[in-house]
PDB file of C-alpha atoms and ligand atoms in Angstrom:
ATOM      1  CA  MET A   1      89.870  78.876 118.072  1.00  0.00           C
ATOM      2  CA  ASP A   2      91.109  82.400 117.634  1.00  0.00           C
ATOM      3  CA  ASP A   3      88.280  84.856 117.603  1.00  0.00           C
ATOM      4  CA  ILE A   4      89.239  86.891 114.570  1.00  0.00           C
ATOM      5  CA  CYS A   5      86.475  89.400 115.106  1.00  0.00           C
ATOM      6  CA  GLU A   6      87.589  90.066 118.677  1.00  0.00           C
ATOM      7  CA  ASN A   7      91.245  90.277 117.616  1.00  0.00           C
ATOM      8  CA  ILE A   8      90.407  92.908 115.004  1.00  0.00           C
ATOM      9  CA  ARG A   9      88.455  94.896 117.569  1.00  0.00           C
ATOM     10  CA  ARG A  10      91.375  94.767 120.001  1.00  0.00           C
ATOM     11  CA  VAL A  11      93.972  95.744 117.373  1.00  0.00           C
ATOM     12  CA  LYS A  12      91.807  98.695 116.280  1.00  0.00           C
ATOM     13  CA  GLU A  13      91.511  99.809 119.895  1.00  0.00           C
ATOM     14  CA  ARG A  14      95.285  99.722 120.305  1.00  0.00           C
ATOM     15  CA  ILE A  15      95.739 101.581 117.015  1.00  0.00           C
ATOM     16  CA  ALA A  16      93.444 104.317 118.297  1.00  0.00           C
ATOM     17  CA  ALA A  17      95.314 104.484 121.616  1.00  0.00           C
ATOM     18  CA  ALA A  18      98.713 104.708 119.901  1.00  0.00           C
ATOM     19  CA  ALA A  19      97.392 107.420 117.577  1.00  0.00           C
ATOM     20  CA  GLY A  20      96.064 109.295 120.603  1.00  0.00           C
ATOM     21  CA  ARG A  21      99.461 109.121 122.361  1.00  0.00           C
ATOM     22  CA  SER A  22     101.070 110.812 119.382  1.00  0.00           C
ATOM     23  CA  ARG A  23      98.210 113.306 119.013  1.00  0.00           C
ATOM     24  CA  ARG A  24      97.111 111.865 115.695  1.00  0.00           C
ATOM     25  CA  ASP A  25      93.634 111.159 114.453  1.00  0.00           C
ATOM     26  CA  PRO A  26      92.999 107.375 114.643  1.00  0.00           C
ATOM     27  CA  SER A  27      91.307 107.554 111.240  1.00  0.00           C
ATOM     28  CA  ASP A  28      94.696 108.556 109.760  1.00  0.00           C
ATOM     29  CA  VAL A  29      95.976 105.017 110.412  1.00  0.00           C
ATOM     30  CA  GLU A  30      94.650 102.160 108.294  1.00  0.00           C
ATOM     31  CA  LEU A  31      94.700  98.541 109.365  1.00  0.00           C
ATOM     32  CA  LEU A  32      95.833  96.156 106.625  1.00  0.00           C
ATOM     33  CA  ALA A  33      94.947  92.641 107.797  1.00  0.00           C
ATOM     34  CA  VAL A  34      97.692  90.379 106.438  1.00  0.00           C
ATOM     35  CA  SER A  35      95.902  87.222 105.373  1.00  0.00           C
ATOM     36  CA  LYS A  36      98.798  85.454 103.614  1.00  0.00           C
ATOM     37  CA  SER A  37      98.734  81.680 104.103  1.00  0.00           C
ATOM     38  CA  TRP A  38      95.158  81.712 105.472  1.00  0.00           C
ATOM     39  CA  PRO A  39      92.451  80.077 103.368  1.00  0.00           C
ATOM     40  CA  ALA A  40      89.418  81.960 102.052  1.00  0.00           C
ATOM     41  CA  GLU A  41      87.062  80.619 104.730  1.00  0.00           C
ATOM     42  CA  VAL A  42      89.225  82.068 107.506  1.00  0.00           C
ATOM     43  CA  ILE A  43      89.472  85.442 105.734  1.00  0.00           C
ATOM     44  CA  ARG A  44      85.695  85.423 105.401  1.00  0.00           C
ATOM     45  CA  GLU A  45      85.418  85.579 109.207  1.00  0.00           C
ATOM     46  CA  ALA A  46      87.316  88.882 109.099  1.00  0.00           C
ATOM     47  CA  ILE A  47      85.135  90.170 106.249  1.00  0.00           C
ATOM     48  CA  ASP A  48      82.087  89.369 108.368  1.00  0.00           C
ATOM     49  CA  ALA A  49      83.601  91.317 111.321  1.00  0.00           C
ATOM     50  CA  PRO A  50      83.383  93.516 109.178  1.00  0.00           C
ATOM     51  CA  HIS A  51      86.911  94.249 108.025  1.00  0.00           C
ATOM     52  CA  LEU A  52      87.572  94.810 104.327  1.00  0.00           C
ATOM     53  CA  LEU A  53      91.243  95.687 103.838  1.00  0.00           C
ATOM     54  CA  PHE A  54      93.683  92.796 103.320  1.00  0.00           C
ATOM     55  CA  GLY A  55      97.335  92.287 102.475  1.00  0.00           C
ATOM     56  CA  GLU A  56      98.754  89.313 100.587  1.00  0.00           C
ATOM     57  CA  ASN A  57     102.397  88.650  99.770  1.00  0.00           C
ATOM     58  CA  LYS A  58     102.134  86.208  96.852  1.00  0.00           C
ATOM     59  CA  VAL A  59     100.367  86.982  93.591  1.00  0.00           C
ATOM     60  CA  GLN A  60      99.703  83.329  92.800  1.00  0.00           C
ATOM     61  CA  GLU A  61      98.182  82.517  96.196  1.00  0.00           C
ATOM     62  CA  ALA A  62      96.066  85.681  96.133  1.00  0.00           C
ATOM     63  CA  SER A  63      94.791  84.942  92.627  1.00  0.00           C
ATOM     64  CA  LEU A  64      93.238  81.726  93.932  1.00  0.00           C
ATOM     65  CA  LYS A  65      91.669  83.233  97.081  1.00  0.00           C
ATOM     66  CA  ILE A  66      90.431  86.646  95.971  1.00  0.00           C
ATOM     67  CA  PRO A  67      87.819  85.321  93.488  1.00  0.00           C
ATOM     68  CA  GLN A  68      86.300  83.203  96.294  1.00  0.00           C
ATOM     69  CA  LEU A  69      85.638  86.247  98.479  1.00  0.00           C
ATOM     70  CA  PRO A  70      83.144  89.121  98.283  1.00  0.00           C
ATOM     71  CA  SER A  71      84.243  91.893  95.952  1.00  0.00           C
ATOM     72  CA  LYS A  72      83.768  94.495  98.708  1.00  0.00           C
ATOM     73  CA  ALA A  73      87.120  93.283 100.163  1.00  0.00           C
ATOM     74  CA  LYS A  74      90.120  95.348  98.994  1.00  0.00           C
ATOM     75  CA  TRP A  75      93.560  93.806  98.491  1.00  0.00           C
ATOM     76  CA  HIS A  76      97.071  95.215  98.795  1.00  0.00           C
ATOM     77  CA  LEU A  77     100.204  93.419  97.592  1.00  0.00           C
ATOM     78  CA  ILE A  78     102.893  93.541 100.300  1.00  0.00           C
ATOM     79  CA  GLY A  79     105.367  90.930  99.005  1.00  0.00           C
ATOM     80  CA  ASN A  80     108.149  90.925  96.468  1.00  0.00           C
ATOM     81  CA  LEU A  81     106.761  91.394  92.930  1.00  0.00           C
ATOM     82  CA  GLN A  82     108.388  89.390  90.137  1.00  0.00           C
ATOM     83  CA  LYS A  83     108.282  90.920  86.667  1.00  0.00           C
ATOM     84  CA  ASN A  84     106.385  88.001  85.153  1.00  0.00           C
ATOM     85  CA  LYS A  85     103.579  88.542  87.715  1.00  0.00           C
ATOM     86  CA  ILE A  86     103.050  92.279  87.190  1.00  0.00           C
ATOM     87  CA  ARG A  87     100.075  91.921  84.859  1.00  0.00           C
ATOM     88  CA  LYS A  88      98.262  89.554  87.201  1.00  0.00           C
ATOM     89  CA  ALA A  89      99.155  91.718  90.213  1.00  0.00           C
ATOM     90  CA  LEU A  90      97.708  94.855  88.614  1.00  0.00           C
ATOM     91  CA  LEU A  91      94.434  93.067  87.947  1.00  0.00           C
ATOM     92  CA  LEU A  92      94.125  91.902  91.577  1.00  0.00           C
ATOM     93  CA  PHE A  93      95.664  94.683  93.659  1.00  0.00           C
ATOM     94  CA  PRO A  94      94.851  98.416  93.438  1.00  0.00           C
ATOM     95  CA  VAL A  95      97.729  99.093  95.855  1.00  0.00           C
ATOM     96  CA  ILE A  96     101.290  97.692  95.768  1.00  0.00           C
ATOM     97  CA  HIS A  97     103.570  98.216  98.796  1.00  0.00           C
ATOM     98  CA  SER A  98     106.652  96.552  97.340  1.00  0.00           C
ATOM     99  CA  ILE A  99     108.041  98.695  94.499  1.00  0.00           C
ATOM    100  CA  ASP A 100     111.697  98.091  95.331  1.00  0.00           C
ATOM    101  CA  SER A 101     113.633  99.488  92.330  1.00  0.00           C
ATOM    102  CA  LEU A 102     113.338 102.002  89.491  1.00  0.00           C
ATOM    103  CA  ASP A 103     113.522  99.100  87.051  1.00  0.00           C
ATOM    104  CA  LEU A 104     110.483  97.413  88.625  1.00  0.00           C
ATOM    105  CA  ALA A 105     108.631 100.755  88.743  1.00  0.00           C
ATOM    106  CA  GLN A 106     109.256 101.243  85.007  1.00  0.00           C
ATOM    107  CA  HIS A 107     107.967  97.753  84.205  1.00  0.00           C
ATOM    108  CA  VAL A 108     104.842  98.330  86.289  1.00  0.00           C
ATOM    109  CA  GLU A 109     104.327 101.678  84.542  1.00  0.00           C
ATOM    110  CA  ARG A 110     104.473 100.048  81.105  1.00  0.00           C
ATOM    111  CA  ILE A 111     102.035  97.259  81.948  1.00  0.00           C
ATOM    112  CA  ALA A 112      99.697  99.612  83.844  1.00  0.00           C
ATOM    113  CA  ASP A 113      99.600 101.690  80.663  1.00  0.00           C
ATOM    114  CA  GLU A 114      98.671  98.640  78.572  1.00  0.00           C
ATOM    115  CA  LEU A 115      95.926  97.723  81.041  1.00  0.00           C
ATOM    116  CA  GLY A 116      94.690 101.289  81.536  1.00  0.00           C
ATOM    117  CA  ARG A 117      95.367 101.146  85.275  1.00  0.00           C
ATOM    118  CA  PHE A 118      96.621 103.768  87.723  1.00  0.00           C
ATOM    119  CA  PRO A 119      98.002 101.768  90.645  1.00  0.00           C
ATOM    120  CA  ASP A 120      98.724 103.325  94.034  1.00  0.00           C
ATOM    121  CA  VAL A 121     102.206 102.324  95.171  1.00  0.00           C
ATOM    122  CA  TYR A 122     104.605 102.577  98.067  1.00  0.00           C
ATOM    123  CA  LEU A 123     108.362 102.582  97.475  1.00  0.00           C
ATOM    124  CA  GLN A 124     110.013  99.939  99.634  1.00  0.00           C
ATOM    125  CA  VAL A 125     113.117 101.180 101.407  1.00  0.00           C
ATOM    126  CA  ASN A 126     115.911  99.063 102.858  1.00  0.00           C
ATOM    127  CA  ILE A 127     116.901 101.528 105.576  1.00  0.00           C
ATOM    128  CA  ALA A 128     119.183  99.165 107.456  1.00  0.00           C
ATOM    129  CA  GLY A 129     121.051  98.146 104.292  1.00  0.00           C
ATOM    130  CA  GLU A 130     120.379  94.456 104.927  1.00  0.00           C
ATOM    131  CA  SER A 131     121.809  92.445 102.038  1.00  0.00           C
ATOM    132  CA  ALA A 132     119.030  89.850 102.142  1.00  0.00           C
ATOM    133  CA  LYS A 133     116.271  92.440 101.824  1.00  0.00           C
ATOM    134  CA  LEU A 134     114.982  94.200  98.763  1.00  0.00           C
ATOM    135  CA  GLY A 135     114.320  97.883  98.544  1.00  0.00           C
ATOM    136  CA  PHE A 136     115.832 101.236  97.623  1.00  0.00           C
ATOM    137  CA  SER A 137     118.699 102.473  99.743  1.00  0.00           C
ATOM    138  CA  PRO A 138     118.043 106.015 101.017  1.00  0.00           C
ATOM    139  CA  ASP A 139     120.705 107.327  98.575  1.00  0.00           C
ATOM    140  CA  GLN A 140     119.258 105.409  95.639  1.00  0.00           C
ATOM    141  CA  ILE A 141     115.728 106.660  96.207  1.00  0.00           C
ATOM    142  CA  HIS A 142     116.954 110.263  96.224  1.00  0.00           C
ATOM    143  CA  PHE A 143     118.897 109.548  93.034  1.00  0.00           C
ATOM    144  CA  ASP A 144     115.883 107.936  91.287  1.00  0.00           C
ATOM    145  CA  LEU A 145     113.235 110.311  92.622  1.00  0.00           C
ATOM    146  CA  ASP A 146     112.770 112.468  89.510  1.00  0.00           C
ATOM    147  CA  GLU A 147     112.414 109.453  87.235  1.00  0.00           C
ATOM    148  CA  LEU A 148     109.985 107.810  89.645  1.00  0.00           C
ATOM    149  CA  LEU A 149     107.859 110.941  89.778  1.00  0.00           C
ATOM    150  CA  ASN A 150     107.837 111.071  85.965  1.00  0.00           C
ATOM    151  CA  LEU A 151     106.008 107.739  85.751  1.00  0.00           C
ATOM    152  CA  LYS A 152     102.541 108.987  84.882  1.00  0.00           C
ATOM    153  CA  ARG A 153     100.625 105.814  85.718  1.00  0.00           C
ATOM    154  CA  LEU A 154     102.090 105.265  89.172  1.00  0.00           C
ATOM    155  CA  HIS A 155     100.582 107.225  92.008  1.00  0.00           C
ATOM    156  CA  ILE A 156     103.263 107.175  94.709  1.00  0.00           C
ATOM    157  CA  LEU A 157     101.557 107.224  98.106  1.00  0.00           C
ATOM    158  CA  GLY A 158     104.757 107.113 100.139  1.00  0.00           C
ATOM    159  CA  LEU A 159     107.314 104.712 101.583  1.00  0.00           C
ATOM    160  CA  MET A 160     107.255 101.181 102.972  1.00  0.00           C
ATOM    161  CA  LEU A 161     109.664  99.522 105.387  1.00  0.00           C
ATOM    162  CA  ILE A 162     110.303  96.088 106.863  1.00  0.00           C
ATOM    163  CA  PRO A 163     112.915  96.703 109.571  1.00  0.00           C
ATOM    164  CA  PRO A 164     115.335  94.010 110.776  1.00  0.00           C
ATOM    165  CA  PHE A 165     113.290  91.696 112.967  1.00  0.00           C
ATOM    166  CA  ASP A 166     113.635  92.156 116.704  1.00  0.00           C
ATOM    167  CA  PRO A 167     110.969  91.056 119.183  1.00  0.00           C
ATOM    168  CA  ASP A 168     111.550  94.277 121.137  1.00  0.00           C
ATOM    169  CA  PRO A 169     109.533  97.002 119.356  1.00  0.00           C
ATOM    170  CA  GLU A 170     111.831  99.702 120.748  1.00  0.00           C
ATOM    171  CA  LYS A 171     114.558  98.264 118.490  1.00  0.00           C
ATOM    172  CA  SER A 172     112.366  99.048 115.458  1.00  0.00           C
ATOM    173  CA  ARG A 173     111.679 102.626 116.525  1.00  0.00           C
ATOM    174  CA  PRO A 174     114.863 104.208 115.098  1.00  0.00           C
ATOM    175  CA  TYR A 175     114.179 102.622 111.700  1.00  0.00           C
ATOM    176  CA  TYR A 176     110.618 103.910 111.673  1.00  0.00           C
ATOM    177  CA  ALA A 177     111.822 107.378 112.655  1.00  0.00           C
ATOM    178  CA  ARG A 178     114.404 107.270 109.830  1.00  0.00           C
ATOM    179  CA  LEU A 179     111.745 106.330 107.282  1.00  0.00           C
ATOM    180  CA  ARG A 180     109.677 109.323 108.364  1.00  0.00           C
ATOM    181  CA  GLU A 181     112.722 111.610 108.059  1.00  0.00           C
ATOM    182  CA  LEU A 182     113.532 110.163 104.639  1.00  0.00           C
ATOM    183  CA  ARG A 183     109.956 110.853 103.567  1.00  0.00           C
ATOM    184  CA  GLU A 184     110.313 114.473 104.656  1.00  0.00           C
ATOM    185  CA  SER A 185     113.576 114.961 102.769  1.00  0.00           C
ATOM    186  CA  LEU A 186     112.097 113.376  99.619  1.00  0.00           C
ATOM    187  CA  GLU A 187     109.044 115.610  99.851  1.00  0.00           C
ATOM    188  CA  SER A 188     111.212 118.706  99.875  1.00  0.00           C
ATOM    189  CA  ALA A 189     113.556 117.383  97.170  1.00  0.00           C
ATOM    190  CA  GLY A 190     110.696 116.361  94.850  1.00  0.00           C
ATOM    191  CA  GLY A 191     108.247 119.121  95.754  1.00  0.00           C
ATOM    192  CA  VAL A 192     105.491 116.537  96.134  1.00  0.00           C
ATOM    193  CA  PRO A 193     103.524 115.178  99.092  1.00  0.00           C
ATOM    194  CA  LEU A 194     104.362 111.580 100.055  1.00  0.00           C
ATOM    195  CA  PRO A 195     101.880 111.160 102.889  1.00  0.00           C
ATOM    196  CA  GLY A 196     101.904 107.371 103.227  1.00  0.00           C
ATOM    197  CA  LEU A 197     104.150 105.415 105.576  1.00  0.00           C
ATOM    198  CA  SER A 198     103.498 101.659 105.402  1.00  0.00           C
ATOM    199  CA  MET A 199     105.201 100.416 108.548  1.00  0.00           C
ATOM    200  CA  GLY A 200     104.442  98.320 111.619  1.00  0.00           C
ATOM    201  CA  MET A 201     103.613  94.615 112.048  1.00  0.00           C
ATOM    202  CA  SER A 202     101.987  92.532 114.785  1.00  0.00           C
ATOM    203  CA  HIS A 203     104.733  92.974 117.369  1.00  0.00           C
ATOM    204  CA  ASP A 204     105.522  96.645 116.799  1.00  0.00           C
ATOM    205  CA  TYR A 205     102.611  98.430 115.121  1.00  0.00           C
ATOM    206  CA  GLU A 206     101.991 100.728 118.079  1.00  0.00           C
ATOM    207  CA  THR A 207     105.595 101.942 117.964  1.00  0.00           C
ATOM    208  CA  ALA A 208     105.300 102.446 114.203  1.00  0.00           C
ATOM    209  CA  ILE A 209     102.156 104.555 114.692  1.00  0.00           C
ATOM    210  CA  GLU A 210     103.935 106.689 117.284  1.00  0.00           C
ATOM    211  CA  GLU A 211     106.588 107.316 114.603  1.00  0.00           C
ATOM    212  CA  GLY A 212     104.041 108.295 111.953  1.00  0.00           C
ATOM    213  CA  SER A 213     102.789 105.103 110.290  1.00  0.00           C
ATOM    214  CA  THR A 214      99.672 105.635 108.171  1.00  0.00           C
ATOM    215  CA  ILE A 215      99.037 101.941 107.441  1.00  0.00           C
ATOM    216  CA  VAL A 216     100.051  99.013 109.640  1.00  0.00           C
ATOM    217  CA  ARG A 217     100.357  95.493 108.199  1.00  0.00           C
ATOM    218  CA  VAL A 218      99.123  93.112 110.877  1.00  0.00           C
ATOM    219  CA  GLY A 219      98.796  89.352 110.378  1.00  0.00           C
ATOM    220  CA  THR A 220      99.538  87.199 113.430  1.00  0.00           C
ATOM    221  CA  ALA A 221      97.758  89.472 115.935  1.00  0.00           C
ATOM    222  CA  ILE A 222      94.549  89.023 113.923  1.00  0.00           C
ATOM    223  CA  PHE A 223      94.631  85.510 112.487  1.00  0.00           C
ATOM    224  CA  GLY A 224      97.020  83.753 114.875  1.00  0.00           C
ATOM    225  CA  LYS A 225     100.296  81.997 114.108  1.00  0.00           C
ATOM    226  CA  ARG A 226     100.614  81.166 110.432  1.00  0.00           C
ATOM    227  CA  GLY A 227     102.048  77.674 110.953  1.00  0.00           C
ATOM    228  CA  ARG A 228      98.609  76.647 112.154  1.00  0.00           C
ATOM    229  CA  ALA A 229      96.845  77.775 108.970  1.00  0.00           C
ATOM    230  CA  ALA A 230      96.894  74.373 107.292  1.00  0.00           C
ATOM    231  CA  THR A 231      95.549  72.385 110.265  1.00  0.00           C
ATOM    232  CA  LYS A 232      92.931  75.004 110.943  1.00  0.00           C
ATOM    233  CA  SER A 233      91.548  74.799 107.415  1.00  0.00           C
ATOM    234  CA  ALA A 234      91.741  70.993 107.385  1.00  0.00           C
ATOM    235  CA  LYS A 235      89.562  70.847 110.496  1.00  0.00           C
ATOM    236  CA  ARG A 236      86.753  72.753 108.847  1.00  0.00           C
TER     237      ARG A 236
HETATM  238  C1  PLP B   1     103.748  88.745 106.850  1.00  0.00           C
HETATM  239  C2  PLP B   1     103.982  90.190 106.699  1.00  0.00           C
HETATM  240  C3  PLP B   1     103.447  91.108 107.627  1.00  0.00           C
HETATM  241  C4  PLP B   1     102.638  90.695 108.844  1.00  0.00           C
HETATM  242  O1  PLP B   1     103.437  90.097 109.814  1.00  0.00           O
HETATM  243  P1  PLP B   1     102.828  89.733 111.260  1.00  0.00           P
HETATM  244  O2  PLP B   1     104.041  89.647 112.110  1.00  0.00           O
HETATM  245  O3  PLP B   1     102.142  88.431 111.109  1.00  0.00           O
HETATM  246  O4  PLP B   1     101.917  90.815 111.647  1.00  0.00           O
HETATM  247  C5  PLP B   1     103.662  92.461 107.415  1.00  0.00           C
HETATM  248  N1  PLP B   1     104.370  92.897 106.343  1.00  0.00           N
HETATM  249  C6  PLP B   1     104.903  92.062 105.432  1.00  0.00           C
HETATM  250  C7  PLP B   1     105.647  92.608 104.281  1.00  0.00           C
HETATM  251  C8  PLP B   1     104.725  90.680 105.581  1.00  0.00           C
HETATM  252  O5  PLP B   1     105.256  89.860 104.666  1.00  0.00           O
END
């Protein structure tokens, strides 16, 4: 069995080391434990570690698990958000990493207003221009910036990126560096701070931290391979 507690300890150690290498304070990098596909009883092991910050990618799946777990756990949505799930998402997740268009941002704004919520959000950027991936292009986000900043309910923390997958973390580095540069150019264009960079996954989070990540989204390195989730829960 994977020792989730030990895995979290090890990942946090490596986060601190990567932060140190880039002369950053380790407390400036949050660890979002990506618990998608894992059942509540597995997530509870992480909560007992204790670790309290989790990422889920599906609103429906999260809506079944979150009520089973202690309310001290905090949940971020990291997956594609469909318009018909916005209301449910806002009730479950104080932070959304996947605002991928102005249109979606405007819908979230309207429903947040109805619900009296002020969600924290990251704007998802498709830096590599991959056709299969959602997200603002760098040009589009510059174009939409003023309108995004005018949305009074949305508190924009910064940018989020899922780079093209490559097992070699050095292949991700240029994308992470470009997201940081994009953040800097948006900050000067909009005259606002955008401190958050949601970037880095199990195989490349240390590289992402060296390039300025402020929150890494780590699943496999904590919980193990997701294909095993079903058998693991069936055994319990
Ligand atoms: C699943 C997922 C992760 C975590 O991936 P691992 O490789 O398991 O660490 C991070 N970000 C997003 C958006 C994901 O969907």
